[in-house]
CSV table of C-alpha atoms in Angstrom, one decimal:
chain,number,residue,atom,x,y,z
A,1,MET,CA,-120.2,-165.3,51.8
A,2,ALA,CA,-121.1,-168.0,49.4
A,3,GLN,CA,-120.4,-167.0,45.9
A,4,LEU,CA,-123.6,-167.4,43.8
A,5,TYR,CA,-123.2,-169.3,40.5
A,6,ALA,CA,-125.7,-169.9,37.8
A,7,MET,CA,-125.5,-172.9,35.6
A,8,LEU,CA,-127.2,-173.2,32.2
A,9,ASN,CA,-127.7,-176.9,31.4
A,10,CYS,CA,-128.7,-177.7,27.8
A,11,PHE,CA,-129.8,-181.2,27.3
A,12,GLN,CA,-130.8,-182.8,24.0
A,13,TYR,CA,-133.2,-185.7,24.3
A,14,PRO,CA,-132.4,-188.8,22.2
A,15,ARG,CA,-134.7,-189.6,19.3
A,16,MET,CA,-136.8,-192.3,20.7
A,17,SER,CA,-140.4,-193.0,21.6
A,18,ILE,CA,-141.6,-191.0,24.7
A,19,ARG,CA,-144.6,-191.6,26.8
A,20,MET,CA,-146.2,-188.1,27.1
A,21,THR,CA,-147.2,-188.5,30.8
A,22,MET,CA,-146.3,-186.6,33.9
A,23,SER,CA,-144.6,-188.5,36.7
A,24,SER,CA,-143.9,-186.8,40.1
A,25,PRO,CA,-142.7,-183.4,38.7
A,26,LEU,CA,-140.8,-181.1,41.0
A,27,ASP,CA,-142.3,-177.7,41.5
A,28,SER,CA,-139.0,-176.2,42.6
A,29,ARG,CA,-140.1,-172.6,42.7
A,30,HIS,CA,-142.0,-173.1,46.0
A,31,GLY,CA,-140.1,-176.1,47.4
A,32,VAL,CA,-143.1,-178.5,46.9
A,33,GLN,CA,-143.1,-182.0,45.5
A,34,LEU,CA,-146.3,-182.4,43.4
A,35,ASN,CA,-147.4,-185.9,42.5
A,36,LEU,CA,-150.1,-186.7,39.9
A,37,GLY,CA,-152.2,-189.8,39.2
A,38,GLU,CA,-152.7,-192.0,42.2
A,39,GLN,CA,-150.3,-190.0,44.4
A,40,THR,CA,-151.2,-187.0,46.5
A,41,MET,CA,-149.5,-183.8,47.3
A,42,GLU,CA,-146.6,-184.5,49.7
A,43,ARG,CA,-147.2,-181.3,51.6
A,44,SER,CA,-150.4,-179.5,52.6
A,45,LEU,CA,-151.4,-176.3,51.0
A,46,GLN,CA,-150.9,-174.4,54.3
A,47,ASN,CA,-147.1,-175.0,53.9
A,48,LEU,CA,-147.0,-173.4,50.4
A,49,TYR,CA,-145.5,-169.9,49.9
A,50,ALA,CA,-144.7,-167.8,46.9
A,51,MET,CA,-142.5,-164.8,46.1
A,52,ASN,CA,-144.0,-161.5,47.1
A,53,GLY,CA,-146.6,-160.5,44.5
A,54,GLY,CA,-147.8,-157.2,43.2
A,55,GLU,CA,-145.7,-154.3,42.0
A,56,GLY,CA,-144.9,-152.7,45.4
A,57,PRO,CA,-141.4,-151.8,46.7
A,58,ASN,CA,-141.1,-155.3,48.4
A,59,SER,CA,-142.5,-157.2,45.5
A,60,TYR,CA,-140.5,-159.9,43.6
A,61,ALA,CA,-141.3,-158.0,40.4
A,62,GLN,CA,-139.4,-154.9,41.6
A,63,ASN,CA,-136.6,-156.9,43.1
A,64,SER,CA,-135.6,-159.6,40.6
A,65,SER,CA,-133.0,-157.7,38.5
A,66,TYR,CA,-130.5,-160.4,39.5
A,67,GLN,CA,-132.7,-163.1,38.0
A,68,ARG,CA,-133.3,-161.0,34.9
A,69,GLY,CA,-129.5,-160.5,34.6
A,70,VAL,CA,-129.1,-164.3,34.5
A,71,VAL,CA,-131.6,-164.4,31.6
A,72,ASP,CA,-129.8,-161.7,29.7
A,73,VAL,CA,-126.3,-163.2,30.1
A,74,ALA,CA,-127.6,-166.6,29.0
A,75,LYS,CA,-129.2,-165.3,25.8
A,76,PRO,CA,-126.2,-165.9,23.4
A,77,ILE,CA,-125.7,-169.4,24.8
A,78,ILE,CA,-129.3,-170.4,24.4
A,79,GLU,CA,-129.4,-168.9,20.9
A,80,GLU,CA,-126.2,-170.8,20.0
A,81,GLU,CA,-127.5,-174.1,21.4
A,82,ILE,CA,-130.8,-173.8,19.5
A,83,ALA,CA,-128.9,-172.9,16.3
A,84,MET,CA,-126.5,-175.8,16.7
A,85,LYS,CA,-128.5,-178.5,18.4
A,86,LEU,CA,-132.2,-178.1,17.7
A,87,ASP,CA,-133.1,-180.4,14.8
A,88,VAL,CA,-136.1,-178.6,13.2
A,89,LYS,CA,-136.3,-181.0,10.3
A,90,GLN,CA,-136.8,-183.9,12.8
A,91,LEU,CA,-139.4,-181.8,14.6
A,92,LEU,CA,-141.3,-181.3,11.3
A,93,SER,CA,-141.1,-185.0,10.6
A,94,THR,CA,-143.4,-185.7,13.6
A,95,ASN,CA,-146.3,-184.1,11.5
A,96,THR,CA,-147.0,-181.4,14.0
A,97,LYS,CA,-147.0,-177.7,13.4
A,98,SER,CA,-146.8,-176.8,17.1
A,99,PHE,CA,-143.6,-175.9,19.0
A,100,ARG,CA,-144.0,-176.2,22.7
A,101,ILE,CA,-141.9,-174.4,25.4
A,102,ALA,CA,-142.0,-174.8,29.2
A,103,ASP,CA,-140.5,-172.5,31.9
A,104,PHE,CA,-140.2,-174.5,35.1
A,105,GLY,CA,-138.8,-171.6,37.1
A,106,CYS,CA,-141.2,-168.8,36.5
A,107,SER,CA,-142.6,-166.9,39.5
A,108,THR,CA,-144.5,-163.7,40.1
A,109,GLY,CA,-142.9,-160.9,38.1
A,110,HIS,CA,-142.0,-160.7,34.4
A,111,ASN,CA,-138.7,-162.5,33.9
A,112,SER,CA,-140.3,-165.4,32.0
A,113,PHE,CA,-141.5,-163.1,29.2
A,114,PRO,CA,-138.0,-162.1,27.9
A,115,ALA,CA,-136.8,-165.7,28.3
A,116,MET,CA,-139.7,-166.9,26.1
A,117,GLN,CA,-139.0,-164.2,23.6
A,118,ILE,CA,-135.3,-165.2,23.4
A,119,ILE,CA,-136.3,-168.8,22.8
A,120,THR,CA,-139.1,-168.2,20.2
A,121,GLU,CA,-136.9,-165.7,18.2
A,122,ALA,CA,-134.0,-168.2,18.2
A,123,VAL,CA,-136.3,-171.0,16.9
A,124,GLU,CA,-137.8,-168.8,14.2
A,125,LYS,CA,-134.3,-167.9,13.1
A,126,LYS,CA,-133.4,-171.6,13.0
A,127,PHE,CA,-136.3,-172.3,10.7
A,128,ARG,CA,-135.3,-169.4,8.4
A,129,THR,CA,-131.7,-170.5,8.2
A,130,GLU,CA,-132.9,-174.0,7.2
A,131,GLY,CA,-135.1,-172.5,4.5
A,132,LEU,CA,-138.2,-173.6,6.2
A,133,ASN,CA,-140.0,-170.2,6.6
A,134,SER,CA,-143.3,-171.5,5.3
A,135,GLN,CA,-143.2,-174.5,7.6
A,136,GLY,CA,-142.4,-172.6,10.8
A,137,PRO,CA,-144.1,-173.9,14.0
A,138,ASP,CA,-147.0,-172.5,16.1
A,139,PHE,CA,-145.7,-171.7,19.6
A,140,GLN,CA,-148.1,-173.6,21.8
A,141,ALA,CA,-147.8,-175.2,25.3
A,142,SER,CA,-145.5,-178.2,25.0
A,143,LEU,CA,-142.0,-179.5,25.7
A,144,ASP,CA,-140.0,-179.1,22.6
A,145,PHE,CA,-137.8,-176.7,24.6
A,146,ALA,CA,-137.8,-176.8,28.4
A,147,TYR,CA,-136.4,-173.9,30.4
A,148,CYS,CA,-135.8,-173.3,34.1
A,149,SER,CA,-134.0,-170.4,35.7
A,150,CYS,CA,-133.0,-169.8,39.4
A,151,ALA,CA,-135.4,-172.4,40.7
A,152,LEU,CA,-133.6,-175.8,41.1
A,153,ASN,CA,-131.8,-174.6,44.2
A,154,TRP,CA,-135.2,-174.9,46.0
A,155,LEU,CA,-135.7,-178.3,47.7
A,156,SER,CA,-139.1,-180.1,47.7
A,157,GLU,CA,-139.0,-179.7,51.5
A,158,VAL,CA,-136.5,-179.3,54.4
A,159,PRO,CA,-134.8,-182.8,54.8
A,160,LYS,CA,-136.8,-184.5,57.6
A,161,ALA,CA,-133.6,-185.6,59.5
A,162,VAL,CA,-132.6,-181.9,59.9
A,163,ALA,CA,-135.8,-181.2,61.9
A,164,ASP,CA,-135.7,-184.4,63.9
A,165,HIS,CA,-134.5,-183.9,67.5
A,166,ASN,CA,-133.4,-187.5,67.7
A,167,SER,CA,-131.4,-187.4,64.5
A,168,PRO,CA,-127.6,-186.7,64.3
A,169,ALA,CA,-128.6,-184.3,61.5
A,170,TRP,CA,-130.7,-182.1,63.8
A,171,ASN,CA,-129.8,-178.6,62.9
A,172,ASN,CA,-130.7,-176.8,66.2
A,173,GLY,CA,-129.6,-173.1,66.4
A,174,LYS,CA,-129.0,-172.8,62.7
A,175,VAL,CA,-131.2,-172.2,59.7
A,176,HIS,CA,-129.1,-173.8,56.9
A,177,TYR,CA,-126.4,-176.3,56.3
A,178,THR,CA,-123.5,-173.9,56.0
A,179,GLU,CA,-121.0,-174.2,58.9
A,180,ALA,CA,-123.2,-177.0,60.3
A,181,ARG,CA,-122.3,-180.6,61.2
A,182,GLN,CA,-121.4,-183.0,58.4
A,183,GLU,CA,-124.6,-184.9,59.0
A,184,VAL,CA,-126.7,-181.8,58.2
A,185,PHE,CA,-124.8,-181.2,55.0
A,186,GLU,CA,-125.3,-184.8,53.9
A,187,ALA,CA,-129.0,-184.6,54.6
A,188,TYR,CA,-129.3,-181.6,52.3
A,189,SER,CA,-127.0,-183.0,49.7
A,190,ASN,CA,-128.9,-186.3,49.5
A,191,HIS,CA,-132.2,-184.6,49.3
A,192,TYR,CA,-131.0,-182.4,46.5
A,193,ALA,CA,-129.7,-185.3,44.5
A,194,ASN,CA,-133.1,-187.1,44.9
A,195,ASN,CA,-135.0,-183.9,43.8
A,196,ILE,CA,-132.9,-183.3,40.7
A,197,GLY,CA,-133.1,-187.0,39.8
A,198,ALA,CA,-136.9,-186.8,40.0
A,199,PHE,CA,-136.9,-183.6,38.0
A,200,LEU,CA,-134.8,-185.1,35.2
A,201,ASP,CA,-137.0,-188.3,35.1
A,202,ALA,CA,-140.2,-186.2,34.7
A,203,ARG,CA,-138.7,-184.0,32.1
A,204,ALA,CA,-137.4,-187.1,30.2
A,205,GLN,CA,-141.0,-188.2,29.9
A,206,GLU,CA,-142.2,-184.8,28.6
A,207,LEU,CA,-139.6,-183.8,26.0
A,208,VAL,CA,-140.4,-184.8,22.5
A,209,GLN,CA,-137.9,-186.2,20.0
A,210,GLY,CA,-135.0,-183.9,19.5
A,211,GLY,CA,-136.2,-181.5,22.2
A,212,LEU,CA,-133.9,-179.4,24.3
A,213,MET,CA,-133.8,-178.5,28.0
A,214,ALA,CA,-131.9,-175.5,29.4
A,215,LEU,CA,-131.4,-175.0,33.1
A,216,LEU,CA,-130.0,-172.0,35.1
A,217,VAL,CA,-129.0,-173.5,38.4
A,218,PRO,CA,-127.6,-171.3,41.3
A,219,ALA,CA,-124.5,-172.9,42.8
A,220,VAL,CA,-121.4,-172.2,45.0
A,221,PRO,CA,-117.8,-172.5,43.8
A,222,ALA,CA,-116.2,-174.9,46.3
A,223,PHE,CA,-116.5,-176.8,49.5
A,224,LYS,CA,-114.0,-177.2,52.3
A,225,ASN,CA,-112.4,-180.5,53.2
A,226,SER,CA,-112.3,-181.7,49.5
A,227,GLY,CA,-116.1,-181.5,49.0
A,228,THR,CA,-117.8,-181.9,52.4
A,229,SER,CA,-119.3,-179.0,54.3
A,230,TYR,CA,-119.5,-175.6,52.8
A,231,THR,CA,-117.8,-173.2,55.2
A,232,THR,CA,-118.1,-169.6,53.9
A,233,PRO,CA,-120.9,-167.7,55.7
A,234,THR,CA,-123.8,-166.7,53.5
A,235,GLU,CA,-126.5,-164.1,53.6
A,236,ILE,CA,-128.8,-166.9,54.7
A,237,ASP,CA,-126.6,-167.4,57.7
A,238,LEU,CA,-126.9,-163.6,58.3
A,239,ILE,CA,-130.7,-163.9,58.3
A,240,GLY,CA,-130.3,-166.8,60.8
A,241,SER,CA,-128.2,-164.7,63.1
A,242,CYS,CA,-130.9,-162.0,63.1
A,243,LEU,CA,-133.5,-164.6,64.0
A,244,VAL,CA,-131.3,-165.8,66.9
A,245,ASP,CA,-130.9,-162.2,68.1
A,246,MET,CA,-134.6,-161.7,68.0
A,247,ALA,CA,-135.2,-164.9,69.9
A,248,LYS,CA,-132.8,-163.8,72.6
A,249,LYS,CA,-134.7,-160.6,73.0
A,250,GLY,CA,-137.9,-162.6,73.5
A,251,ARG,CA,-139.6,-161.7,70.3
A,252,PHE,CA,-140.3,-165.4,69.9
A,253,GLY,CA,-139.1,-168.6,71.4
A,254,GLU,CA,-135.7,-170.1,70.6
A,255,GLU,CA,-137.6,-173.3,69.6
A,256,LYS,CA,-139.0,-171.3,66.7
A,257,VAL,CA,-135.5,-170.9,65.3
A,258,ASP,CA,-134.5,-174.4,66.1
A,259,SER,CA,-137.5,-175.7,64.1
A,260,PHE,CA,-136.8,-173.5,61.1
A,261,ASN,CA,-134.5,-174.3,58.1
A,262,PHE,CA,-134.3,-172.9,54.6
A,263,PRO,CA,-135.2,-175.5,52.0
A,264,LEU,CA,-132.4,-174.4,49.7
A,265,TYR,CA,-129.3,-176.1,48.4
A,266,PHE,CA,-126.5,-174.7,46.3
A,267,THR,CA,-124.7,-177.3,44.3
A,268,ILE,CA,-121.2,-177.3,42.7
A,269,PRO,CA,-120.5,-178.3,39.1
A,270,GLU,CA,-118.9,-181.6,40.0
A,271,GLU,CA,-121.8,-182.6,42.1
A,272,LEU,CA,-124.4,-181.8,39.4
A,273,LYS,CA,-122.3,-183.6,36.8
A,274,THR,CA,-122.5,-186.7,39.0
A,275,ILE,CA,-126.3,-186.4,39.5
A,276,ILE,CA,-126.9,-185.9,35.8
A,277,GLY,CA,-124.5,-188.8,35.0
A,278,ARG,CA,-126.9,-191.2,36.8
A,279,SER,CA,-129.6,-190.3,34.4
A,280,ASP,CA,-130.1,-192.6,31.4
A,281,ASN,CA,-131.4,-189.7,29.3
A,282,PHE,CA,-129.1,-186.7,29.7
A,283,ASN,CA,-125.4,-186.2,29.2
A,284,ILE,CA,-123.2,-183.2,30.0
A,285,GLU,CA,-121.8,-181.4,27.0
A,286,ARG,CA,-120.7,-177.9,27.9
A,287,MET,CA,-120.0,-175.6,30.8
A,288,GLU,CA,-119.1,-171.9,30.7
A,289,ILE,CA,-118.5,-169.2,33.4
A,290,LEU,CA,-119.7,-165.6,33.1
A,291,ASN,CA,-120.6,-162.6,35.2
A,292,ASN,CA,-124.2,-161.6,35.8
A,293,PRO,CA,-124.7,-157.8,35.3
A,294,GLY,CA,-128.0,-158.0,37.3
A,295,LYS,CA,-126.2,-158.5,40.6
A,296,ARG,CA,-124.5,-155.1,40.1
A,297,THR,CA,-127.8,-153.4,40.8
A,298,LEU,CA,-127.7,-154.7,44.4
A,299,ARG,CA,-124.7,-152.9,45.7
A,300,SER,CA,-126.4,-151.1,48.6
A,301,ALA,CA,-127.4,-152.9,51.8
A,302,ASN,CA,-131.0,-151.6,51.4
A,303,ALA,CA,-131.3,-152.9,47.8
A,304,ARG,CA,-129.9,-156.3,48.8
A,305,ALA,CA,-132.1,-156.6,51.8
A,306,THR,CA,-135.2,-155.7,49.8
A,307,TYR,CA,-134.2,-158.2,47.2
A,308,LEU,CA,-133.9,-161.0,49.7
A,309,ARG,CA,-137.1,-159.9,51.4
A,310,ALA,CA,-139.0,-160.3,48.1
A,311,VAL,CA,-137.6,-163.9,47.9
A,312,PHE,CA,-137.8,-165.1,51.4
A,313,GLU,CA,-140.6,-163.2,53.2
A,314,GLY,CA,-143.4,-165.6,52.3
A,315,LEU,CA,-141.4,-168.5,53.8
A,316,LEU,CA,-140.5,-166.6,56.9
A,317,ILE,CA,-144.0,-165.3,57.5
A,318,ASN,CA,-145.3,-168.9,57.3
A,319,HIS,CA,-143.1,-169.9,60.2
A,320,PHE,CA,-142.6,-166.8,62.3
A,321,GLY,CA,-145.5,-164.5,61.5
A,322,SER,CA,-145.8,-161.3,59.5
A,323,GLU,CA,-145.6,-159.1,62.6
A,324,PHE,CA,-141.8,-159.7,62.8
A,325,MET,CA,-140.8,-159.0,59.2
A,326,ASP,CA,-140.1,-155.3,59.4
A,327,GLU,CA,-137.9,-155.7,62.5
A,328,LEU,CA,-136.1,-158.7,61.0
A,329,PHE,CA,-135.2,-157.0,57.7
A,330,GLU,CA,-134.2,-153.8,59.4
A,331,LEU,CA,-131.8,-155.7,61.6
A,332,TYR,CA,-130.6,-157.7,58.6
A,333,THR,CA,-129.9,-154.4,56.6
A,334,LYS,CA,-127.8,-153.1,59.5
A,335,LYS,CA,-125.8,-156.3,59.7
A,336,LEU,CA,-125.4,-156.4,55.9
A,337,ALA,CA,-124.1,-152.8,55.8
A,338,ALA,CA,-121.5,-153.8,58.4
A,339,SER,CA,-120.3,-156.7,56.2
A,340,PRO,CA,-119.0,-155.2,52.9
A,341,HIS,CA,-117.9,-158.6,51.7
A,342,PHE,CA,-121.6,-159.5,51.0
A,343,LEU,CA,-122.0,-156.4,48.9
A,344,ASP,CA,-119.0,-156.9,46.6
A,345,PRO,CA,-120.3,-158.0,43.2
A,346,ASP,CA,-116.9,-159.4,42.4
A,347,ASN,CA,-117.4,-162.1,45.0
A,348,GLU,CA,-120.2,-163.6,42.9
A,349,LYS,CA,-119.9,-165.4,39.5
A,350,SER,CA,-122.4,-167.1,37.2
A,351,ILE,CA,-121.8,-170.5,35.6
A,352,ILE,CA,-123.5,-171.3,32.3
A,353,TYR,CA,-123.6,-175.0,32.1
A,354,CYS,CA,-124.9,-176.8,29.0
A,355,SER,CA,-125.2,-180.4,28.1
A,356,SER,CA,-126.6,-182.6,25.3
A,357,GLN,CA,-127.7,-186.2,25.0
A,358,ALA,CA,-125.3,-188.2,22.8
A,359,GLN,CA,-127.0,-189.4,19.7
A,360,SER,CA,-127.0,-193.1,18.8
């Protein structure tokens, strides 16, 4: 099973003039590249999907304790970064009373609210410690502090080469790059690098002088063969095996499985460092490893299956149809229960990863 890491990246933007325009931002929650201005949406609306809404037993709201755990564990790091790095006097010098926060990873559910509370309380404390109580900001929509949690592992789309029958990266019979051919892995890796680069470019245009950005990025610990293909089976592969079994039973054609891939990529710290290093705006400053207590609420096969159903069901329905979902996740639960390695919380870690732009 791939160990799941979370990275918190804190970036401080250099004090320079910024054009406050949006340029090709990545909506990584739903795996969609959105382009504004003269560009159009890269993918049609029919290919969009979201986490399960509502408050029911299969909803994302009832099955996102893991993501909430990431927020809770990151709290002291975010508070410390705001206390140490956020220049409130510089912010006041811009003659604005507003303080703007953006969450680029929010979905259905409530996890964005505690994250925003952590940030606003930390900023208010920073103003108090600087003796600026009477000059504290209004918290309005803006990008003085940008935040994204458990979202940047989603690609803008499945790499085109992976779905091309004539490409050496065609991933027939599999639904992800784990244990696949090197060409498949490279297609995913290159697409991820391009997505993160576009995300950083867009955020660089939006952050004001002295603004900070914090990212929580799911990742894996290591690759085989000195950084090539990741080899440890994951729960995504387990879903893939269930889909293959159902195709063999005639529930749908094998071509349905061959044409489906998860638009997900789990990076490693070294790779992310390289990608960020290509940016002219952000430099790496800090990396920490910690455990996420939220994952310990998912120790039963049923709880784990319900959690993944809340995350993936919309994507799976879009390709296979809603009539197969109960059968798919019942089969998945049985396979998961027979594989205790996937349910061991000690097999998962979280990386908190922070960075700051060097000041000139």
